[in-house]
Each structure stands twice: as C-alpha cells, then as structure tokens.
C-alpha cells in the first residue's frame, strides 16, 4: 500500500500562497462534495484532505512539484460526472479540481482545430463552433455537464460513436504536467505524427494516472445540416439486434447513432418522465439517427431504413425530422440512466463492450442471472458499436451484499468469454480495478504498471485506480 504524507497546516499555507486563499479549501462540506462522482455505490465516498482549484499550468506545476517532493497524493478532477470512481481520492491528499481552467483558447477554422483547457463544459465547445458551421463529434451522453478534460482522461464515447468515434479520435495534441512538475507538450495542429511514441493517445484514457492535462487540441469537422431520427418498437429482441448488420453490411449505411433500450429500461424512464410511450408492451425499442448535408438523400435514406425496420418486424416506425421532435426522442434516451438510478439506488451498473454479434448472447446471460438471483435487469446502449449499459439490481435487498460480488465476477467472466472488455467508456477507476485481472494476464497488467511507474515513479497521481489491490 502507498504511504502518502498527510497534509498539514504548513502544506495548506503553501498552496494558498500559490493560488490564493479562496481557492484552497479544507471545509468539511467542500471536501464532502469532492469525495464522490456519479457512481451510485455509497461505499465509494472517500474524503480528500484539501481541494485546490488552479487556473494556470504554472500553478499546477508548483503544486505538483511540491506534492512530488513531499509524497502527497494528487487526484485530478473535472466535473465529477464519471461513473467509475475515477476522480474519487482513494488516499486522501489533494483533489486538484480543474473546473476554473475553462477557457476555449483558440478556434482555428483553417486547420479545423479547437484548443481548449480541460475544464470547458463539452457542449460549450459545440455552442461556440456552431456559428462557424463546425462541431466536435466526441459527444458523450452527459455533454451538458461533463468537462472535456474528463472526457479525454476516460476516452469517453456516446451515442454517435458508431459513425463519429470516441473522444480519442479527435485529440490531436495535449499539454500536461508530469508527476514531478514538468510541463510537456505532444502533438498539436497536425493530423499525422509518427516521430516517436504516441504519447498523445497514451494520455487519452489514462484516467489521470500519468499526468495532469492542461491543454487539449481537438479536431473539429463540418456540422451536418440535416438530421432525422427513427424510433421503432420490436416484440422480438433478436430481430431488433439484426439491425447493425443490415445497416452496415447489407445497406452499406453508417448511421450516426444506433441505440437499443429494453423494456425495463424504458419502463423506468417513462415513469421517471411522467410520460406514456408507444407500444409499452414491446420488448425493446431501437433508435436510429441519420445525418448529412443533402436533405433529399437523408430523407430518402431514412425512408429506406424505415421500410427495412417494418420488414424486420417493427410494430411501428416513428420519424422525427425537425429539431424539436428529435430533441424529444433524445431527451428520453438521455434520461434512461438517471431514471434507472433513482428507481434502483442499490445497483450494479456496468458498461461493457463486446463484438456486435455477441449482444444477443449477452442479453441471454443477463436474463439468466436475473432469474437466478431475482434481479431487475434494465439494459440499454449503443448496439452500433457493441457498448451496452447493463444494470443488475436486487428485487429483495437482504442477500445483495453477499450476492453482488459473485454476480459481478460471473457476469465479467461471461463477457470475457464473448470476447468483450471490462469497460467501453466509463473506465476502470476504483469501481472495477479488482476485476481487471479477469481480462488481462499478470504479464499484461505488469506491463501497464511499468508504464505508470515510468510516468509517475512515486505513484502520487490518482493513486489506487485501475490496477488491482491484491497482487
């Protein structure tokens, strides 16, 4: 176990001299707010000793150098909207909140690059880009609240990944502060670079364990002028799950989004939103979005997809072809995780990723576990790229503390057998670290540990994350 130095008054006074007294806090209520993220598990609530809110890379360098010298743990933090415990301070120490580093530094329309600080709210980037006819296509589902630095740290995905990819596809460069307090810069306004190791994309998805990101270069692309969303209920889930192959292979169409919601997930959502929904008895609903610049082509393509949905057994196909109707459908889809969490506060919430053609097998596994352990099992997610959000929650709570570790281990084992991975977009963090060895060999984990050690020899950056405790 890491032995970090506890923070004392002298340390706090030093931090205050760097960034000002009002941006360094040891107030118990403030510490409590920074002891958690959006992970439902109440056991993942760990207090920092101090919260620091810098605004410049120089301030971060001075703080980090001091912590490196004194062996003080640092947990970098964005909006705290994560779902893996990645920004929770496992060993107390400093929570380094980047929320005040929230400037869009440059919009370079000639090179199609936007340069931002890590605390920028992700959707604010697109608000600024819209007038230029551009957009950032990373699109995590919590885009109204999450910050771009956290998106990069987790390599966040979302509802448009099937066409546009995840955060890492758009990161062209990063500036970051190392564990010892050095400021380094890799990449930038370039599209190709094989000059050396790809440090840029090693930082993407590193969960704050390798460096503290202070500047990000993002690729942006032209904003599509036309969008249409289709919503189709199905009685036969297996018929619905044929859609990725039909669209991507038979019709040679890459949809913007291809989303799946089973009956339970929709039931919780419409109750939460106090709304009725079409064909509530349907076993699943499929959401398809198409976008492009040619209005006639987008409409024609949507009609063809709608007809194909009917051929596959859809009970109805609802088409939204204006921004108000489109937002109504997406609003319901985005409400799914919140609705499930409010209805099932005690839950096991997973975001596994697996080959698209194994999704049906996974749903059978979920159904079997649900019956065996008397569970609620809402499932929803991105079937266009194989990333599903699976919630397993007890109908009777008395056995949950005993059953949950067994259920989790069994579930992960089945995911591994299907060729899947531990997390598709939320990360490992605190929540899943002790299950990493179900997916990687000891040799593979040691290789990753050695990378961590090369970047952070004292282990002060976001300690206690990703890697299993019991090795």
Coordinates of C-alpha atoms in Angstrom, one line a residue:
X1 CA 0.0 0.0 0.0
X2 CA 1.2 3.5 -0.8
X3 CA 2.3 5.5 2.2
X4 CA 1.5 9.1 1.4
X5 CA 2.3 12.1 3.7
X6 CA -0.8 13.5 5.5
X7 CA -1.4 17.2 4.7
X8 CA -0.7 19.6 7.5
X9 CA -1.2 23.4 8.0
X10 CA 2.2 24.2 6.5
X11 CA 1.2 22.4 3.3
X12 CA -2.1 24.2 3.1
X13 CA -0.4 27.6 3.6
X14 CA 2.0 26.9 0.8
X15 CA -0.9 26.0 -1.6
X16 CA -2.6 29.3 -0.6
X17 CA 0.5 31.3 -1.5
X18 CA 0.4 29.8 -5.0
X19 CA -3.3 30.4 -5.9
X20 CA -4.9 32.4 -3.2
X21 CA -6.7 31.5 0.0
X22 CA -10.2 31.4 -1.6
X23 CA -9.2 28.6 -4.0
X24 CA -7.8 26.2 -1.3
X25 CA -10.4 24.6 0.9
X26 CA -10.4 22.2 3.8
X27 CA -14.0 22.9 4.7
X28 CA -15.8 19.6 5.6
X29 CA -18.8 20.4 3.3
X30 CA -16.5 21.2 0.4
X31 CA -14.4 18.1 1.0
X32 CA -17.7 16.0 1.1
X33 CA -18.7 17.4 -2.3
X34 CA -15.4 16.2 -3.8
X35 CA -15.4 12.8 -2.2
X36 CA -17.7 11.2 -4.9
X37 CA -18.7 11.1 -8.5
X38 CA -21.9 9.9 -10.1
X39 CA -21.1 6.3 -9.2
X40 CA -24.2 5.0 -7.2
X41 CA -22.1 2.8 -4.8
X42 CA -22.3 4.6 -1.4
X43 CA -19.1 2.8 -0.3
X44 CA -17.1 4.8 -2.9
X45 CA -17.2 8.0 -0.9
X46 CA -13.6 9.0 0.2
X47 CA -12.7 12.4 1.6
X48 CA -9.7 14.4 0.3
X49 CA -7.7 16.4 2.8
X50 CA -7.8 19.6 0.7
X51 CA -9.4 20.8 -2.5
X52 CA -7.3 23.1 -4.7
X53 CA -8.6 25.0 -7.8
X54 CA -5.8 26.3 -10.0
X55 CA -6.2 28.4 -13.2
X56 CA -2.8 28.1 -14.9
X57 CA -0.4 25.4 -15.8
X58 CA 2.3 27.2 -13.8
X59 CA 0.2 26.9 -10.7
X60 CA -0.3 23.2 -11.4
X61 CA 3.5 22.8 -11.8
X62 CA 4.3 24.4 -8.5
X63 CA 1.6 22.3 -6.7
X64 CA 2.7 19.1 -8.3
X65 CA 6.4 19.7 -7.7
X66 CA 5.7 20.3 -4.0
X67 CA 3.5 17.2 -3.8
X68 CA 6.1 15.1 -5.6
X69 CA 8.8 16.3 -3.1
X70 CA 6.6 15.7 -0.1
X71 CA 5.0 12.5 -1.4
X72 CA 1.4 13.8 -1.2
X73 CA -1.3 12.1 -3.3
X74 CA -3.0 14.2 -6.1
X75 CA -6.3 13.3 -7.6
X76 CA -7.1 15.4 -10.7
X77 CA -10.8 16.1 -11.2
X78 CA -13.1 17.5 -13.8
X79 CA -16.9 17.8 -13.3
X80 CA -17.2 14.6 -11.2
X81 CA -19.7 13.2 -13.7
X82 CA -17.8 9.9 -14.1
X83 CA -19.3 6.5 -13.3
X84 CA -16.2 4.5 -12.2
X85 CA -14.9 6.4 -9.1
X86 CA -12.0 7.7 -11.2
X87 CA -12.0 11.1 -9.6
X88 CA -12.5 10.0 -6.0
X89 CA -9.4 10.5 -3.8
X90 CA -8.6 6.9 -2.8
X91 CA -5.7 8.1 -0.5
X92 CA -7.0 11.5 0.7
X93 CA -4.4 14.1 -0.2
X94 CA -5.1 16.8 -2.7
X95 CA -8.1 16.9 -5.1
X96 CA -6.9 19.1 -7.9
X97 CA -10.1 20.5 -9.5
X98 CA -9.6 21.8 -13.0
X99 CA -13.0 23.5 -13.1
X100 CA -11.6 27.0 -13.3
X101 CA -9.5 26.2 -16.3
X102 CA -12.5 26.6 -18.5
X103 CA -11.4 28.7 -21.5
X104 CA -11.7 28.0 -25.2
X105 CA -8.3 29.3 -26.1
X106 CA -8.5 29.2 -29.9
X107 CA -10.8 28.2 -32.8
X108 CA -8.6 27.7 -35.8
X109 CA -11.1 27.3 -38.7
X110 CA -8.3 26.9 -41.3
X111 CA -6.7 23.9 -39.6
X112 CA -10.1 22.7 -38.2
X113 CA -8.6 22.6 -34.7
X114 CA -10.0 24.0 -31.4
X115 CA -7.7 24.5 -28.5
X116 CA -9.3 24.2 -25.0
X117 CA -8.5 24.0 -21.3
X118 CA -9.6 20.8 -19.5
X119 CA -12.4 22.5 -17.5
X120 CA -14.5 23.5 -20.5
X121 CA -18.0 22.0 -20.5
X122 CA -18.1 19.7 -23.5
X123 CA -21.2 21.1 -25.1
X124 CA -19.9 24.7 -24.7
X125 CA -17.4 23.8 -27.4
X126 CA -20.2 23.0 -29.8
X127 CA -22.1 26.1 -28.9
X128 CA -19.1 28.2 -29.9
X129 CA -18.4 26.2 -33.0
X130 CA -21.9 26.3 -34.4
X131 CA -21.6 29.7 -35.9
X132 CA -18.6 28.5 -37.9
X133 CA -20.6 25.5 -39.3
X134 CA -18.3 23.1 -37.3
X135 CA -18.7 20.7 -34.4
X136 CA -16.7 18.5 -32.1
X137 CA -18.1 15.0 -32.6
X138 CA -16.9 13.2 -29.5
X139 CA -20.4 13.6 -28.0
X140 CA -20.5 11.8 -24.6
X141 CA -24.1 11.4 -23.4
X142 CA -23.6 13.8 -20.4
X143 CA -22.3 16.5 -22.7
X144 CA -24.2 19.3 -20.9
X145 CA -22.4 18.7 -17.6
X146 CA -19.1 16.8 -18.3
X147 CA -15.8 18.6 -18.9
X148 CA -13.6 17.9 -21.9
X149 CA -10.6 17.1 -19.7
X150 CA -12.5 14.3 -18.0
X151 CA -13.7 13.1 -21.5
X152 CA -10.1 12.8 -22.6
X153 CA -9.0 11.1 -19.3
X154 CA -11.7 8.5 -19.8
X155 CA -11.7 8.4 -23.6
X156 CA -15.4 9.0 -23.3
X157 CA -17.8 7.7 -26.0
X158 CA -21.5 8.1 -26.5
X159 CA -24.5 7.9 -28.8
X160 CA -22.7 9.0 -32.0
X161 CA -19.6 6.8 -31.7
X162 CA -20.9 4.3 -34.4
X163 CA -20.3 7.0 -37.1
X164 CA -18.0 9.5 -35.5
X165 CA -16.0 7.5 -33.0
X166 CA -15.0 8.4 -29.4
X167 CA -13.0 11.2 -27.8
X168 CA -9.6 9.8 -28.7
X169 CA -10.4 10.1 -32.5
X170 CA -10.4 13.9 -32.1
X171 CA -7.5 14.5 -29.8
X172 CA -4.6 15.9 -31.8
X173 CA -2.4 17.2 -29.1
X174 CA -2.0 17.5 -25.3
X175 CA -0.1 19.7 -22.9
X176 CA 0.3 18.2 -19.4
X177 CA 2.2 18.4 -16.2
X178 CA 4.2 15.3 -15.1
X179 CA 4.2 13.9 -11.6
X180 CA 7.5 15.7 -10.9
X181 CA 6.1 19.0 -12.1
X182 CA 7.5 19.3 -15.6
X183 CA 5.3 20.9 -18.4
X184 CA 5.4 18.8 -21.6
X185 CA 3.7 19.1 -24.9
X186 CA 2.9 16.4 -27.5
X187 CA 1.1 16.8 -30.8
X188 CA -0.8 19.9 -31.8
X189 CA -2.4 21.2 -35.0
X190 CA -1.2 18.2 -37.0
X191 CA -3.0 15.2 -38.4
X192 CA -0.1 12.9 -38.8
X193 CA 2.8 12.3 -36.5
X194 CA 4.9 9.1 -36.2
X195 CA 8.0 10.9 -35.0
X196 CA 8.1 8.8 -31.8
X197 CA 5.9 7.1 -29.3
X198 CA 2.2 8.2 -29.5
X199 CA 2.1 9.8 -26.1
X200 CA -1.0 11.8 -27.0
X201 CA -3.1 8.7 -27.2
X202 CA -1.4 7.1 -24.2
X203 CA -2.7 10.0 -22.2
X204 CA -6.2 9.6 -23.7
X205 CA -8.0 7.1 -21.4
X206 CA -5.2 7.1 -18.7
X207 CA -7.7 8.3 -16.0
X208 CA -5.4 10.9 -14.6
X209 CA -2.8 8.4 -13.6
X210 CA 0.0 9.5 -15.9
X211 CA -0.2 13.3 -16.0
X212 CA -2.4 16.4 -15.3
X213 CA -3.8 17.6 -18.7
X214 CA -3.7 21.4 -19.0
X215 CA -4.4 22.0 -22.7
X216 CA -6.1 19.9 -25.4
X217 CA -6.0 20.2 -29.2
X218 CA -9.2 18.8 -30.7
X219 CA -10.0 18.1 -34.3
X220 CA -13.4 19.5 -35.4
X221 CA -15.4 18.7 -38.5
X222 CA -18.2 20.3 -40.6
X223 CA -21.6 20.3 -38.9
X224 CA -24.2 18.2 -40.8
X225 CA -27.1 20.4 -41.9
X226 CA -29.8 17.6 -41.9
X227 CA -30.8 15.1 -39.2
X228 CA -33.6 12.5 -39.0
X229 CA -34.3 10.2 -36.1
X230 CA -36.3 7.0 -36.3
X231 CA -37.8 5.2 -33.3
X232 CA -39.1 1.6 -33.7
X233 CA -40.6 -0.8 -31.1
X234 CA -39.9 -4.5 -31.5
X235 CA -41.5 -7.6 -29.9
X236 CA -38.7 -9.8 -31.0
X237 CA -35.4 -8.6 -29.5
X238 CA -33.4 -10.8 -31.8
X239 CA -35.0 -9.2 -34.8
X240 CA -34.1 -5.8 -33.4
X241 CA -30.5 -6.9 -32.9
X242 CA -30.1 -7.7 -36.6
X243 CA -30.2 -4.0 -37.4
X244 CA -26.4 -3.3 -37.2
X245 CA -25.6 -5.9 -39.8
X246 CA -28.5 -4.9 -42.0
X247 CA -27.4 -1.3 -42.0
X248 CA -23.7 -1.6 -42.0
X249 CA -23.3 -4.6 -44.3
X250 CA -26.5 -5.1 -46.4
X251 CA -27.4 -1.5 -46.9
X252 CA -23.9 -0.1 -46.6
X253 CA -25.2 2.7 -44.4
X254 CA -23.2 4.1 -41.4
X255 CA -25.9 5.6 -39.1
X256 CA -25.0 8.5 -36.8
X257 CA -26.5 6.6 -33.9
X258 CA -27.9 3.2 -33.3
X259 CA -29.3 2.7 -29.8
X260 CA -31.1 -0.1 -28.0
X261 CA -33.4 0.1 -25.0
X262 CA -35.0 -3.0 -23.5
X263 CA -38.5 -3.0 -21.9
X264 CA -37.3 -2.5 -18.4
X265 CA -35.1 0.5 -19.1
X266 CA -37.9 2.3 -21.0
X267 CA -40.4 1.5 -18.3
X268 CA -38.3 3.2 -15.6
X269 CA -37.6 6.1 -17.9
X270 CA -41.2 6.9 -18.9
X271 CA -42.3 6.6 -15.3
X272 CA -39.5 9.0 -14.3
X273 CA -40.5 11.5 -17.0
X274 CA -44.2 11.0 -16.3
X275 CA -44.9 10.2 -19.9
X276 CA -46.6 7.4 -21.8
X277 CA -44.7 5.8 -24.6
X278 CA -45.6 4.0 -27.8
X279 CA -46.2 0.2 -27.6
X280 CA -45.2 -0.2 -23.9
X281 CA -45.6 -3.9 -24.2
X282 CA -42.8 -4.1 -26.8
X283 CA -39.7 -6.0 -25.7
X284 CA -37.3 -3.3 -27.0
X285 CA -37.1 0.0 -28.8
X286 CA -34.5 0.9 -31.4
X287 CA -33.3 4.5 -32.1
X288 CA -31.6 5.3 -35.4
X289 CA -30.2 8.6 -36.4
X290 CA -29.1 9.6 -39.9
X291 CA -27.3 12.9 -40.7
X292 CA -25.8 14.6 -43.7
X293 CA -25.7 17.7 -45.9
X294 CA -28.1 16.6 -48.6
X295 CA -31.7 16.9 -47.4
X296 CA -33.2 14.7 -50.1
X297 CA -30.6 12.0 -49.6
X298 CA -31.0 12.0 -45.8
X299 CA -34.8 11.8 -46.1
X300 CA -34.6 9.1 -48.8
X301 CA -32.2 7.0 -46.7
X302 CA -34.4 7.4 -43.7
X303 CA -37.4 6.1 -45.6
X304 CA -35.5 3.1 -46.8
X305 CA -34.4 2.3 -43.3
X306 CA -37.9 2.8 -42.0
X307 CA -39.2 0.3 -44.6
X308 CA -36.5 -2.1 -43.6
X309 CA -37.4 -1.8 -40.0
X310 CA -41.0 -2.8 -40.9
X311 CA -39.7 -5.8 -42.9
X312 CA -37.7 -6.8 -39.8
X313 CA -40.8 -6.8 -37.6
X314 CA -41.1 -3.3 -36.1
X315 CA -44.5 -2.7 -34.7
X316 CA -44.3 1.0 -35.9
X317 CA -41.7 3.4 -37.1
X318 CA -41.8 7.0 -35.8
X319 CA -39.8 9.6 -37.7
X320 CA -38.6 12.9 -36.2
X321 CA -37.4 15.3 -38.9
X322 CA -37.2 18.6 -37.1
X323 CA -35.1 19.7 -34.1
X324 CA -38.0 19.8 -31.6
X325 CA -39.1 16.2 -32.3
X326 CA -35.5 15.0 -32.5
X327 CA -34.7 16.5 -29.1
X328 CA -37.9 14.9 -27.6
X329 CA -36.7 11.5 -28.6
X330 CA -33.1 12.1 -27.5
X331 CA -34.2 13.7 -24.2
X332 CA -35.9 10.4 -23.3
X333 CA -32.9 8.4 -24.3
X334 CA -30.6 10.6 -22.2
X335 CA -32.9 10.2 -19.2
X336 CA -32.5 6.5 -19.1
X337 CA -29.5 6.2 -16.7
X338 CA -30.9 8.8 -14.2
X339 CA -34.3 7.1 -14.2
X340 CA -32.8 3.7 -13.5
X341 CA -30.6 5.0 -10.7
X342 CA -33.5 6.8 -9.0
X343 CA -35.7 3.7 -9.2
X344 CA -32.8 1.3 -8.2
X345 CA -30.4 3.1 -5.9
X346 CA -28.8 -0.2 -5.0
X347 CA -27.5 -1.5 -8.3
X348 CA -24.6 -2.9 -10.3
X349 CA -24.2 -0.6 -13.2
X350 CA -21.8 -1.8 -16.0
X351 CA -20.7 -0.5 -19.4
X352 CA -19.1 -3.5 -21.0
X353 CA -18.2 -3.6 -24.7
X354 CA -18.2 -6.7 -26.9
X355 CA -18.4 -7.8 -30.5
X356 CA -21.7 -6.6 -32.0
X357 CA -22.8 -10.1 -33.0
X358 CA -22.5 -11.3 -29.4
X359 CA -25.1 -8.8 -28.0
X360 CA -27.9 -11.4 -28.2
X361 CA -25.8 -13.9 -26.2
X362 CA -25.1 -11.2 -23.6
X363 CA -28.8 -10.5 -23.2
X364 CA -29.4 -14.2 -22.5
X365 CA -26.8 -14.2 -19.9
X366 CA -28.3 -11.1 -18.2
X367 CA -31.7 -12.8 -18.3
X368 CA -30.3 -16.0 -16.7
X369 CA -28.6 -14.0 -13.9
X370 CA -31.8 -12.0 -13.4
X371 CA -33.9 -15.1 -12.9
X372 CA -31.3 -16.9 -10.7
X373 CA -30.7 -14.0 -8.3
X374 CA -34.2 -12.3 -8.6
X375 CA -32.9 -9.1 -10.2
X376 CA -34.2 -6.1 -12.1
X377 CA -32.2 -6.0 -15.4
X378 CA -32.6 -2.9 -17.5
X379 CA -30.3 -2.8 -20.5
X380 CA -29.7 0.0 -22.9
X381 CA -26.8 1.3 -25.0
X382 CA -25.0 1.6 -28.3
X383 CA -25.6 -1.5 -30.3
X384 CA -24.0 0.1 -33.3
X385 CA -20.6 -0.2 -31.6
X386 CA -21.3 -3.0 -29.1
X387 CA -21.2 -0.9 -26.0
X388 CA -24.0 -1.8 -23.6
X389 CA -25.0 -0.5 -20.2
X390 CA -26.3 -3.3 -18.1
X391 CA -27.9 -2.7 -14.7
X392 CA -28.4 -5.6 -12.3
X393 CA -30.3 -4.7 -9.1
X394 CA -31.9 -6.8 -6.3
X395 CA -35.7 -7.2 -6.1
X396 CA -35.0 -8.2 -2.5
X397 CA -32.1 -6.5 -0.9
X398 CA -31.3 -8.8 2.0
X399 CA -28.9 -11.0 0.1
X400 CA -27.4 -8.3 -2.1
X401 CA -24.2 -7.7 -0.1
X402 CA -23.4 -11.4 -0.3
X403 CA -24.6 -12.0 -3.9
X404 CA -23.2 -8.9 -5.6
X405 CA -19.5 -9.8 -5.8
X406 CA -20.5 -13.3 -7.1
X407 CA -22.8 -11.8 -9.7
X408 CA -20.2 -9.3 -10.8
X409 CA -17.5 -11.9 -11.2
X410 CA -19.8 -14.3 -13.0
X411 CA -21.0 -11.5 -15.3
X412 CA -17.5 -10.4 -16.2
X413 CA -16.4 -13.9 -16.8
X414 CA -19.2 -14.3 -19.4
X415 CA -18.3 -11.0 -21.0
X416 CA -14.7 -12.2 -21.4
X417 CA -15.8 -15.5 -22.9
X418 CA -17.8 -13.5 -25.5
X419 CA -14.7 -11.5 -26.5
X420 CA -15.7 -8.4 -24.5
X421 CA -13.9 -6.0 -22.3
X422 CA -14.4 -4.6 -18.8
X423 CA -15.4 -1.1 -19.8
X424 CA -16.4 0.6 -23.1
X425 CA -16.5 4.2 -22.0
X426 CA -16.7 4.8 -18.2
X427 CA -13.3 3.5 -17.3
X428 CA -11.9 1.2 -14.6
X429 CA -11.3 3.7 -11.7
X430 CA -11.9 2.5 -8.2
X431 CA -15.0 0.6 -9.1
X432 CA -13.7 -2.1 -11.4
X433 CA -10.0 -2.3 -10.6
X434 CA -10.1 -5.6 -8.7
X435 CA -11.7 -7.2 -11.7
X436 CA -9.1 -6.2 -14.2
X437 CA -7.3 -9.5 -13.8
X438 CA -10.3 -11.3 -15.2
X439 CA -9.5 -9.6 -18.6
X440 CA -5.7 -9.3 -18.5
X441 CA -2.9 -11.6 -17.6
X442 CA -0.4 -10.7 -14.8
X443 CA 2.2 -10.0 -17.5
X444 CA -0.1 -7.6 -19.3
X445 CA -1.0 -5.8 -16.1
X446 CA 2.7 -5.6 -15.1
X447 CA 3.5 -4.0 -18.5
X448 CA 0.8 -1.4 -17.8
X449 CA 2.1 -0.9 -14.2
X450 CA 5.6 -0.2 -15.6
X451 CA 4.2 2.5 -17.9
X452 CA 2.6 4.1 -14.9
X453 CA 5.9 3.9 -13.0
X454 CA 7.8 5.5 -15.8
X455 CA 5.5 8.5 -15.8
X456 CA 4.9 8.6 -12.1
X457 CA 7.8 6.9 -10.1
X458 CA 6.3 7.8 -6.7
X459 CA 2.8 6.9 -7.6
X460 CA 1.3 10.2 -6.5
X461 CA -1.1 10.8 -9.5
X462 CA -4.6 9.4 -8.9
X463 CA -3.3 6.5 -6.8
X464 CA -5.5 3.5 -6.2
X465 CA -7.0 3.4 -9.6
X466 CA -7.1 0.9 -12.5
X467 CA -4.8 -1.7 -11.0
X468 CA -5.9 -4.5 -8.7
X469 CA -5.0 -4.3 -5.0
X470 CA -4.5 -8.0 -4.4
X471 CA -1.4 -8.9 -6.5

